mmCIF file of C-alpha atoms in Angstrom:
data_model
loop_
_atom_site.group_PDB
_atom_site.id
_atom_site.type_symbol
_atom_site.label_atom_id
_atom_site.label_comp_id
_atom_site.label_asym_id
_atom_site.label_seq_id
_atom_site.Cartn_x
_atom_site.Cartn_y
_atom_site.Cartn_z
ATOM 1 C CA MET A 1 0.000 0.000 0.000
ATOM 2 C CA ALA A 2 1.385 3.410 -0.923
ATOM 3 C CA ASN A 3 2.098 5.767 1.963
ATOM 4 C CA SER A 4 0.173 8.987 2.540
ATOM 5 C CA ASN A 5 3.046 11.186 1.362
ATOM 6 C CA GLN A 6 3.076 9.456 -2.004
ATOM 7 C CA ASP A 7 -0.687 9.787 -2.332
ATOM 8 C CA ALA A 8 -0.524 13.484 -1.476
ATOM 9 C CA GLN A 9 2.012 14.291 -4.161
ATOM 10 C CA SER A 10 0.810 16.152 -7.232
ATOM 11 C CA PRO A 11 0.460 13.726 -10.119
ATOM 12 C CA THR A 12 3.079 13.891 -12.828
ATOM 13 C CA VAL A 13 1.741 15.146 -16.139
ATOM 14 C CA ALA A 14 2.745 13.040 -19.120
ATOM 15 C CA PRO A 15 4.887 14.958 -21.619
ATOM 16 C CA GLN A 16 3.394 15.743 -24.990
ATOM 17 C CA PRO A 17 4.318 13.154 -27.646
ATOM 18 C CA VAL A 18 7.044 14.312 -30.022
ATOM 19 C CA GLU A 19 6.717 13.056 -33.605
ATOM 20 C CA LYS A 20 9.713 11.400 -35.234
ATOM 21 C CA ARG A 21 9.665 10.000 -38.761
ATOM 22 C CA VAL A 22 12.019 7.073 -39.322
ATOM 23 C CA ARG A 23 12.864 6.031 -42.879
ATOM 24 C CA THR A 24 13.607 2.318 -43.314
ATOM 25 C CA ASP A 25 15.252 0.580 -46.258
ATOM 26 C CA HIS A 26 12.483 -1.929 -46.942
ATOM 27 C CA PHE A 27 9.202 -0.477 -45.667
ATOM 28 C CA GLY A 28 9.371 3.277 -46.002
ATOM 29 C CA ASP A 29 8.463 5.622 -43.180
ATOM 30 C CA PHE A 30 7.458 4.683 -39.671
ATOM 31 C CA TYR A 31 5.877 7.516 -37.700
ATOM 32 C CA CYS A 32 6.926 7.269 -34.058
ATOM 33 C CA TYR A 33 6.006 9.372 -31.045
ATOM 34 C CA ILE A 34 8.160 9.817 -27.957
ATOM 35 C CA GLN A 35 6.903 10.750 -24.500
ATOM 36 C CA GLY A 36 9.900 11.288 -22.251
ATOM 37 C CA ASP A 37 13.666 10.957 -22.545
ATOM 38 C CA PRO A 38 14.818 7.619 -24.051
ATOM 39 C CA VAL A 39 18.425 8.167 -22.971
ATOM 40 C CA HIS A 40 18.200 9.390 -19.389
ATOM 41 C CA GLN A 41 14.998 7.928 -17.981
ATOM 42 C CA LYS A 42 15.389 4.635 -16.168
ATOM 43 C CA HIS A 43 13.174 2.521 -18.413
ATOM 44 C CA VAL A 44 11.893 2.624 -21.982
ATOM 45 C CA ILE A 45 8.466 1.206 -22.796
ATOM 46 C CA VAL A 46 7.853 0.497 -26.480
ATOM 47 C CA THR A 47 4.208 0.387 -27.547
ATOM 48 C CA PHE A 48 2.654 -1.079 -30.675
ATOM 49 C CA HIS A 49 -1.015 -0.676 -31.572
ATOM 50 C CA ASP A 50 -3.767 -2.948 -32.880
ATOM 51 C CA ILE A 51 -5.604 -2.813 -36.212
ATOM 52 C CA GLY A 52 -7.926 0.189 -36.483
ATOM 53 C CA LEU A 53 -5.868 2.145 -33.948
ATOM 54 C CA ASN A 54 -2.554 3.962 -33.741
ATOM 55 C CA HIS A 55 -0.345 5.644 -31.159
ATOM 56 C CA THR A 56 -3.129 8.007 -30.054
ATOM 57 C CA SER A 57 -4.896 5.224 -28.161
ATOM 58 C CA TRP A 58 -1.759 4.675 -26.087
ATOM 59 C CA VAL A 59 -1.238 8.408 -25.533
ATOM 60 C CA LYS A 60 -4.819 8.713 -24.273
ATOM 61 C CA PHE A 61 -4.273 5.843 -21.841
ATOM 62 C CA ILE A 62 -0.940 7.212 -20.588
ATOM 63 C CA ASN A 63 -2.567 10.591 -19.983
ATOM 64 C CA THR A 64 -5.139 9.112 -17.589
ATOM 65 C CA LYS A 65 -4.921 10.009 -13.915
ATOM 66 C CA ALA A 66 -4.262 6.384 -12.997
ATOM 67 C CA MET A 67 -1.019 6.365 -15.018
ATOM 68 C CA ALA A 68 0.309 9.570 -13.436
ATOM 69 C CA PRO A 69 2.530 7.826 -10.846
ATOM 70 C CA MET A 70 4.352 5.994 -13.638
ATOM 71 C CA VAL A 71 4.878 8.615 -16.330
ATOM 72 C CA GLY A 72 7.824 10.240 -14.591
ATOM 73 C CA LYS A 73 9.610 6.922 -14.235
ATOM 74 C CA VAL A 74 9.689 5.759 -17.861
ATOM 75 C CA CYS A 75 9.949 6.960 -21.444
ATOM 76 C CA PHE A 76 7.248 5.772 -23.835
ATOM 77 C CA ILE A 77 8.072 5.219 -27.494
ATOM 78 C CA HIS A 78 5.017 4.614 -29.651
ATOM 79 C CA ILE A 79 5.607 2.966 -33.022
ATOM 80 C CA ASN A 80 2.956 3.138 -35.732
ATOM 81 C CA ALA A 81 2.800 0.498 -38.432
ATOM 82 C CA PRO A 82 3.341 1.988 -41.931
ATOM 83 C CA GLY A 83 0.543 4.272 -43.044
ATOM 84 C CA GLN A 84 -1.441 3.986 -39.801
ATOM 85 C CA GLN A 85 -0.735 7.490 -38.439
ATOM 86 C CA ASP A 86 -3.518 10.083 -38.461
ATOM 87 C CA ASN A 87 -4.455 11.478 -41.876
ATOM 88 C CA ALA A 88 -1.859 9.402 -43.704
ATOM 89 C CA ASP A 89 -1.599 9.444 -47.491
ATOM 90 C CA ASP A 90 -2.281 6.214 -49.385
ATOM 91 C CA LEU A 91 0.662 3.855 -49.447
ATOM 92 C CA PRO A 92 1.669 3.399 -53.113
ATOM 93 C CA ASP A 93 0.333 0.480 -55.151
ATOM 94 C CA SER A 94 3.865 -0.917 -55.336
ATOM 95 C CA PHE A 95 4.223 -0.965 -51.551
ATOM 96 C CA ARG A 96 4.500 -4.381 -49.904
ATOM 97 C CA PHE A 97 3.167 -4.160 -46.371
ATOM 98 C CA PRO A 98 5.484 -5.888 -43.876
ATOM 99 C CA LYS A 99 4.537 -9.202 -42.323
ATOM 100 C CA MET A 100 4.182 -9.457 -38.558
ATOM 101 C CA GLN A 101 7.673 -10.924 -38.265
ATOM 102 C CA GLU A 102 9.132 -8.185 -40.443
ATOM 103 C CA LEU A 103 7.517 -5.504 -38.290
ATOM 104 C CA ALA A 104 9.156 -7.071 -35.243
ATOM 105 C CA GLU A 105 12.538 -7.207 -36.955
ATOM 106 C CA GLU A 106 12.371 -3.519 -37.903
ATOM 107 C CA ILE A 107 11.918 -2.336 -34.312
ATOM 108 C CA PRO A 108 15.598 -2.458 -33.235
ATOM 109 C CA ASN A 109 16.589 -0.409 -36.300
ATOM 110 C CA ILE A 110 13.807 2.088 -35.642
ATOM 111 C CA LEU A 111 14.875 2.501 -32.024
ATOM 112 C CA LYS A 112 18.487 3.004 -33.080
ATOM 113 C CA GLU A 113 17.399 5.803 -35.430
ATOM 114 C CA LEU A 114 15.489 7.360 -32.537
ATOM 115 C CA GLY A 115 18.671 7.529 -30.474
ATOM 116 C CA VAL A 116 18.017 4.541 -28.231
ATOM 117 C CA PRO A 117 21.313 2.720 -27.571
ATOM 118 C CA GLU A 118 21.437 -0.822 -28.932
ATOM 119 C CA THR A 119 22.286 -2.072 -25.454
ATOM 120 C CA ARG A 120 19.217 -0.427 -23.909
ATOM 121 C CA GLU A 121 16.791 -2.943 -22.420
ATOM 122 C CA LEU A 122 13.104 -2.484 -23.143
ATOM 123 C CA ILE A 123 9.614 -3.166 -21.810
ATOM 124 C CA GLY A 124 7.022 -4.077 -24.432
ATOM 125 C CA LEU A 125 3.405 -2.889 -24.288
ATOM 126 C CA GLY A 126 1.254 -4.084 -27.180
ATOM 127 C CA GLU A 127 -2.362 -4.743 -28.107
ATOM 128 C CA GLY A 128 -3.811 -7.250 -30.571
ATOM 129 C CA ALA A 129 -1.663 -7.149 -33.704
ATOM 130 C CA GLY A 130 0.837 -5.024 -31.777
ATOM 131 C CA ALA A 131 1.011 -7.630 -29.005
ATOM 132 C CA ASN A 132 1.830 -10.266 -31.619
ATOM 133 C CA VAL A 133 4.595 -8.043 -33.025
ATOM 134 C CA LEU A 134 6.182 -7.392 -29.619
ATOM 135 C CA LEU A 135 6.018 -11.059 -28.667
ATOM 136 C CA ARG A 136 7.925 -11.851 -31.859
ATOM 137 C CA LEU A 137 10.447 -9.156 -30.917
ATOM 138 C CA ALA A 138 10.971 -10.842 -27.543
ATOM 139 C CA MET A 139 11.502 -14.195 -29.243
ATOM 140 C CA LYS A 140 14.064 -12.652 -31.584
ATOM 141 C CA HIS A 141 15.869 -10.557 -28.951
ATOM 142 C CA PRO A 142 15.123 -12.188 -25.573
ATOM 143 C CA LYS A 143 18.078 -10.586 -23.783
ATOM 144 C CA ARG A 144 16.916 -7.095 -24.665
ATOM 145 C CA ILE A 145 13.351 -7.386 -23.351
ATOM 146 C CA LEU A 146 12.872 -6.963 -19.601
ATOM 147 C CA ALA A 147 9.120 -7.626 -19.530
ATOM 148 C CA LEU A 148 6.017 -7.753 -21.705
ATOM 149 C CA CYS A 149 2.474 -6.507 -21.168
ATOM 150 C CA LEU A 150 0.292 -7.908 -23.944
ATOM 151 C CA LEU A 151 -3.375 -7.027 -24.410
ATOM 152 C CA GLU A 152 -5.605 -9.417 -26.373
ATOM 153 C CA CYS A 153 -2.592 -11.388 -27.582
ATOM 154 C CA THR A 154 -3.087 -14.269 -30.021
ATOM 155 C CA THR A 155 -0.283 -16.494 -31.267
ATOM 156 C CA THR A 156 -1.965 -18.943 -33.641
ATOM 157 C CA SER A 157 -2.697 -18.302 -37.309
ATOM 158 C CA ALA A 158 -6.113 -16.886 -38.187
ATOM 159 C CA GLY A 159 -8.986 -19.362 -37.962
ATOM 160 C CA PHE A 160 -11.629 -19.940 -40.612
ATOM 161 C CA SER A 161 -14.200 -17.794 -38.822
ATOM 162 C CA GLU A 162 -11.804 -14.849 -38.880
ATOM 163 C CA TRP A 163 -11.110 -15.154 -42.579
ATOM 164 C CA GLY A 164 -14.646 -14.550 -43.846
ATOM 165 C CA SER A 165 -15.353 -11.160 -42.291
ATOM 166 C CA LYS A 166 -11.735 -10.119 -42.471
ATOM 167 C CA SER A 167 -11.427 -10.850 -46.178
ATOM 168 C CA VAL A 168 -14.484 -8.792 -47.105
ATOM 169 C CA ALA A 169 -13.478 -5.928 -44.807
ATOM 170 C CA SER A 170 -9.870 -5.702 -46.015
ATOM 171 C CA TRP A 171 -10.889 -5.977 -49.678
ATOM 172 C CA GLN A 172 -13.374 -3.135 -49.302
ATOM 173 C CA LEU A 173 -10.817 -0.955 -47.542
ATOM 174 C CA LYS A 174 -7.950 -1.622 -49.944
ATOM 175 C CA HIS A 175 -9.938 -1.239 -53.140
ATOM 176 C CA GLY A 176 -12.629 1.215 -52.106
ATOM 177 C CA HIS A 177 -10.164 3.568 -50.358
ATOM 178 C CA LYS A 178 -12.818 4.496 -47.798
ATOM 179 C CA MET A 179 -14.314 3.094 -44.638
ATOM 180 C CA THR A 180 -17.459 0.971 -45.057
ATOM 181 C CA ALA A 181 -20.173 -0.130 -42.655
ATOM 182 C CA HIS A 182 -19.094 -3.771 -43.032
ATOM 183 C CA ALA A 183 -15.446 -2.991 -42.280
ATOM 184 C CA GLU A 184 -16.425 -0.843 -39.301
ATOM 185 C CA LYS A 185 -18.632 -3.643 -37.935
ATOM 186 C CA TYR A 186 -15.758 -6.113 -38.220
ATOM 187 C CA ILE A 187 -13.280 -3.790 -36.462
ATOM 188 C CA LEU A 188 -15.772 -3.050 -33.676
ATOM 189 C CA TRP A 189 -16.247 -6.793 -33.143
ATOM 190 C CA HIS A 190 -12.472 -7.277 -33.056
ATOM 191 C CA HIS A 191 -12.113 -4.662 -30.306
ATOM 192 C CA LEU A 192 -15.380 -4.817 -28.370
ATOM 193 C CA GLY A 193 -16.972 -8.178 -29.050
ATOM 194 C CA THR A 194 -20.720 -8.548 -29.575
ATOM 195 C CA ARG A 195 -22.015 -5.951 -27.132
ATOM 196 C CA THR A 196 -21.489 -2.827 -29.228
ATOM 197 C CA HIS A 197 -25.225 -2.041 -29.204
ATOM 198 C CA ASN A 198 -25.360 -1.899 -25.407
ATOM 199 C CA ALA A 199 -26.080 1.517 -23.917
ATOM 200 C CA GLU A 200 -22.779 1.689 -22.033
ATOM 201 C CA TYR A 201 -20.871 1.352 -25.300
ATOM 202 C CA VAL A 202 -22.422 4.363 -27.057
ATOM 203 C CA GLU A 203 -19.527 6.752 -26.427
ATOM 204 C CA ILE A 204 -16.833 4.165 -27.111
ATOM 205 C CA VAL A 205 -18.457 3.142 -30.401
ATOM 206 C CA LYS A 206 -18.779 6.823 -31.341
ATOM 207 C CA GLN A 207 -15.052 7.318 -30.731
ATOM 208 C CA TYR A 208 -14.193 4.335 -32.911
ATOM 209 C CA HIS A 209 -16.537 5.589 -35.641
ATOM 210 C CA GLU A 210 -14.927 9.026 -35.720
ATOM 211 C CA ASN A 211 -11.435 7.555 -35.660
ATOM 212 C CA LEU A 212 -12.139 5.130 -38.521
ATOM 213 C CA TYR A 213 -13.964 7.594 -40.759
ATOM 214 C CA LYS A 214 -12.081 10.826 -40.049
ATOM 215 C CA ARG A 215 -8.483 9.930 -39.127
ATOM 216 C CA MET A 216 -7.494 6.466 -40.353
ATOM 217 C CA ASN A 217 -6.502 5.872 -43.980
ATOM 218 C CA ALA A 218 -8.854 3.063 -45.068
ATOM 219 C CA HIS A 219 -6.588 1.732 -47.833
ATOM 220 C CA ASN A 220 -3.594 1.471 -45.510
ATOM 221 C CA LEU A 221 -5.694 -0.075 -42.753
ATOM 222 C CA GLY A 222 -6.803 -2.793 -45.171
ATOM 223 C CA LEU A 223 -3.143 -3.647 -45.784
ATOM 224 C CA PHE A 224 -2.451 -3.873 -42.040
ATOM 225 C CA ILE A 225 -5.495 -6.112 -41.502
ATOM 226 C CA ASP A 226 -4.253 -8.417 -44.276
ATOM 227 C CA SER A 227 -0.816 -8.616 -42.664
ATOM 228 C CA PHE A 228 -2.257 -9.494 -39.274
ATOM 229 C CA TYR A 229 -4.566 -12.192 -40.573
ATOM 230 C CA ASN A 230 -1.849 -13.720 -42.708
ATOM 231 C CA ARG A 231 0.275 -14.088 -39.574
ATOM 232 C CA THR A 232 2.180 -17.295 -38.995
ATOM 233 C CA ASP A 233 1.589 -19.511 -35.974
ATOM 234 C CA ILE A 234 4.154 -18.823 -33.232
ATOM 235 C CA SER A 235 2.407 -20.727 -30.439
ATOM 236 C CA ASN A 236 5.027 -23.489 -30.489
ATOM 237 C CA HIS A 237 7.669 -20.910 -29.557
ATOM 238 C CA LEU A 238 5.914 -19.758 -26.387
ATOM 239 C CA LYS A 239 8.018 -22.238 -24.426
ATOM 240 C CA GLU A 240 10.968 -19.933 -25.142
ATOM 241 C CA ILE A 241 9.366 -16.991 -23.308
ATOM 242 C CA THR A 242 10.836 -16.984 -19.808
ATOM 243 C CA LEU A 243 10.730 -13.236 -19.167
ATOM 244 C CA PRO A 244 8.039 -11.639 -16.974
ATOM 245 C CA THR A 245 4.796 -11.427 -18.946
ATOM 246 C CA LEU A 246 1.441 -9.860 -18.110
ATOM 247 C CA LEU A 247 -1.420 -10.970 -20.354
ATOM 248 C CA VAL A 248 -4.571 -8.845 -20.360
ATOM 249 C CA THR A 249 -8.038 -9.546 -21.732
ATOM 250 C CA GLY A 250 -11.695 -8.935 -20.935
ATOM 251 C CA SER A 251 -14.099 -11.572 -19.676
ATOM 252 C CA LYS A 252 -16.425 -10.726 -22.592
ATOM 253 C CA SER A 253 -13.657 -10.377 -25.166
ATOM 254 C CA PRO A 254 -13.860 -12.391 -28.414
ATOM 255 C CA HIS A 255 -10.210 -13.271 -27.774
ATOM 256 C CA VAL A 256 -10.375 -14.339 -24.120
ATOM 257 C CA HIS A 257 -9.915 -18.058 -24.792
ATOM 258 C CA GLU A 258 -6.929 -17.402 -27.058
ATOM 259 C CA VAL A 259 -5.303 -15.290 -24.337
ATOM 260 C CA GLU A 260 -5.897 -18.032 -21.770
ATOM 261 C CA LYS A 261 -4.202 -20.521 -24.095
ATOM 262 C CA VAL A 262 -1.196 -18.230 -24.427
ATOM 263 C CA TYR A 263 -0.921 -18.028 -20.652
ATOM 264 C CA GLU A 264 -1.181 -21.789 -20.198
ATOM 265 C CA ALA A 265 1.583 -22.308 -22.790
ATOM 266 C CA LEU A 266 4.114 -20.095 -21.002
ATOM 267 C CA PRO A 267 6.792 -22.330 -19.458
ATOM 268 C CA SER A 268 7.093 -20.590 -16.101
ATOM 269 C CA LYS A 269 4.334 -19.045 -14.021
ATOM 270 C CA LYS A 270 6.721 -17.524 -11.482
ATOM 271 C CA ASP A 271 6.647 -14.039 -13.007
ATOM 272 C CA SER A 272 3.763 -14.481 -15.446
ATOM 273 C CA GLN A 273 0.313 -13.109 -14.680
ATOM 274 C CA ILE A 274 -3.032 -12.845 -16.416
ATOM 275 C CA LEU A 275 -5.553 -10.076 -15.869
ATOM 276 C CA ILE A 276 -9.092 -10.835 -17.020
ATOM 277 C CA ALA A 277 -11.192 -7.718 -16.536
ATOM 278 C CA LYS A 278 -14.764 -8.493 -15.520
ATOM 279 C CA ASP A 279 -17.443 -7.377 -18.009
ATOM 280 C CA VAL A 280 -14.905 -5.888 -20.427
ATOM 281 C CA GLY A 281 -15.567 -6.634 -24.078
ATOM 282 C CA GLY A 282 -12.042 -6.383 -25.436
ATOM 283 C CA ASP A 283 -10.682 -2.835 -25.207
ATOM 284 C CA ILE A 284 -9.729 -2.456 -21.573
ATOM 285 C CA LYS A 285 -7.938 0.839 -22.315
ATOM 286 C CA GLU A 286 -11.321 2.385 -23.092
ATOM 287 C CA GLU A 287 -13.620 0.321 -20.906
ATOM 288 C CA ASN A 288 -11.603 0.105 -17.687
ATOM 289 C CA ALA A 289 -8.391 2.110 -17.996
ATOM 290 C CA ASN A 290 -7.993 2.297 -14.210
ATOM 291 C CA SER A 291 -7.724 -1.468 -13.809
ATOM 292 C CA LEU A 292 -5.239 -1.712 -16.678
ATOM 293 C CA ALA A 293 -3.084 1.063 -15.223
ATOM 294 C CA GLU A 294 -3.196 -0.486 -11.777
ATOM 295 C CA GLY A 295 -2.443 -3.968 -13.050
ATOM 296 C CA LEU A 296 0.439 -2.780 -15.247
ATOM 297 C CA GLN A 297 2.091 -0.765 -12.500
ATOM 298 C CA LEU A 298 1.749 -3.473 -9.855
ATOM 299 C CA PHE A 299 3.066 -6.065 -12.312
ATOM 300 C CA LEU A 300 6.172 -4.000 -13.094
ATOM 301 C CA GLN A 301 6.624 -3.249 -9.408
ATOM 302 C CA GLY A 302 6.289 -6.938 -8.569
ATOM 303 C CA VAL A 303 9.069 -7.965 -10.954
ATOM 304 C CA GLY A 304 11.339 -5.219 -9.649
ATOM 305 C CA LEU A 305 11.285 -2.837 -12.614
ATOM 306 C CA ILE A 306 9.694 0.188 -10.966
ATOM 307 C CA GLY A 307 9.536 1.264 -7.367
ATOM 308 C CA SER A 308 6.463 1.507 -5.203
ATOM 309 C CA VAL A 309 3.665 3.471 -6.837
ATOM 310 C CA GLY A 310 0.663 5.164 -5.289
ATOM 311 C CA ILE A 311 -2.438 5.259 -7.480
ATOM 312 C CA PRO A 312 -4.704 8.077 -6.263
ATOM 313 C CA GLY A 313 -8.339 7.183 -5.701
ATOM 314 C CA LEU A 314 -7.987 3.529 -6.684
ATOM 315 C CA HIS A 315 -8.092 0.285 -4.749
ATOM 316 C CA GLN A 316 -5.096 -2.008 -4.819
ATOM 317 C CA ILE A 317 -5.480 -5.082 -7.020
ATOM 318 C CA SER A 318 -4.829 -8.192 -4.982
ATOM 319 C CA VAL A 319 -2.139 -10.509 -6.297
ATOM 320 C CA LYS A 320 -2.667 -14.034 -5.095
ATOM 321 C CA PRO A 321 -2.750 -17.615 -6.366
ATOM 322 C CA ARG A 322 -5.866 -18.203 -8.444
ATOM 323 C CA SER A 323 -8.144 -21.112 -7.788
ATOM 324 C CA GLY A 324 -11.251 -22.025 -9.731
ATOM 325 C CA SER A 325 -12.021 -20.454 -13.080
ATOM 326 C CA MET A 326 -10.309 -17.346 -14.352
ATOM 327 C CA THR A 327 -13.437 -15.191 -14.136
ATOM 328 C CA ASP A 328 -14.828 -16.084 -10.695
ATOM 329 C CA TYR A 329 -13.942 -12.709 -9.175
ATOM 330 C CA ASP A 330 -15.958 -9.636 -8.335
ATOM 331 C CA GLN A 331 -13.484 -7.179 -9.838
ATOM 332 C CA PRO A 332 -10.579 -7.263 -12.302
ATOM 333 C CA LYS A 333 -7.472 -8.770 -10.739
ATOM 334 C CA ALA A 334 -3.916 -9.315 -11.782
ATOM 335 C CA THR A 335 -3.382 -12.837 -10.557
ATOM 336 C CA ASN A 336 -0.233 -14.829 -10.141
ATOM 337 C CA ILE A 337 -1.369 -18.376 -10.862
#
């Protein structure tokens, strides 16, 4: 429990993200955004976003009150997949969008161009497609990754049920060069599950709608969706992941069972945890940012990467051995099974 002096301190305000454009040899420009000092701050957290999103979803989360105790301790580097930044121009017809593995392999070069020393150890924070990318990075460079926090992480190749809706959505986006109702419906399902018509989702759905129609380049998004759903199966390599890993999902998420399988496949449960947020459909950053912030900070504190943190106005998540099913709890918990 944080002491009263910590709780009384004024919260640290997250620095404004600074845009950096990194040109790569094979895949053109990556637009990156830095919050903090990658050289002098103690830790660097690299984020990677999901389909239909970009760095702005991470910036919004980091700017929440619940993340205030952490923002002064780390530097955040947000990497956007090619063409996924706000108001991007169409990627050229000749452009070959990188595969998931190729995105992972570009990250060290991108960080080097951003001034991050090659010896600098990193913490990975990814969601969906971005979680898959950062997991591949950890498999490729295990000695450089201190810990992973992966939201809605899947490691198998896309199943048949994914292919139908995905194929129509990506084709419409790539060839129509504009967002469609079908593509929007698919992306909303991917992020929020089947409850998007519920009253409590009105504002979240509105935010997604505005983002997809007003800020995201539909053609480029279609290319990213294709890359994600043509991903290779890396589940057999999970036995190689021995670093501390926090897996996060929602109890109502369409991906919850996949995330549970990833957790069960990890070789050591000593430093691995899974947070299943009760009544969350799939985007915990939007639906329950406080629990995600609390779980992330306590996880990093528990594995010795950040010091004690006080989270104003929030309860402490209990960390204890889990018995019974993974959703038998009254509130979201980070649990050490």
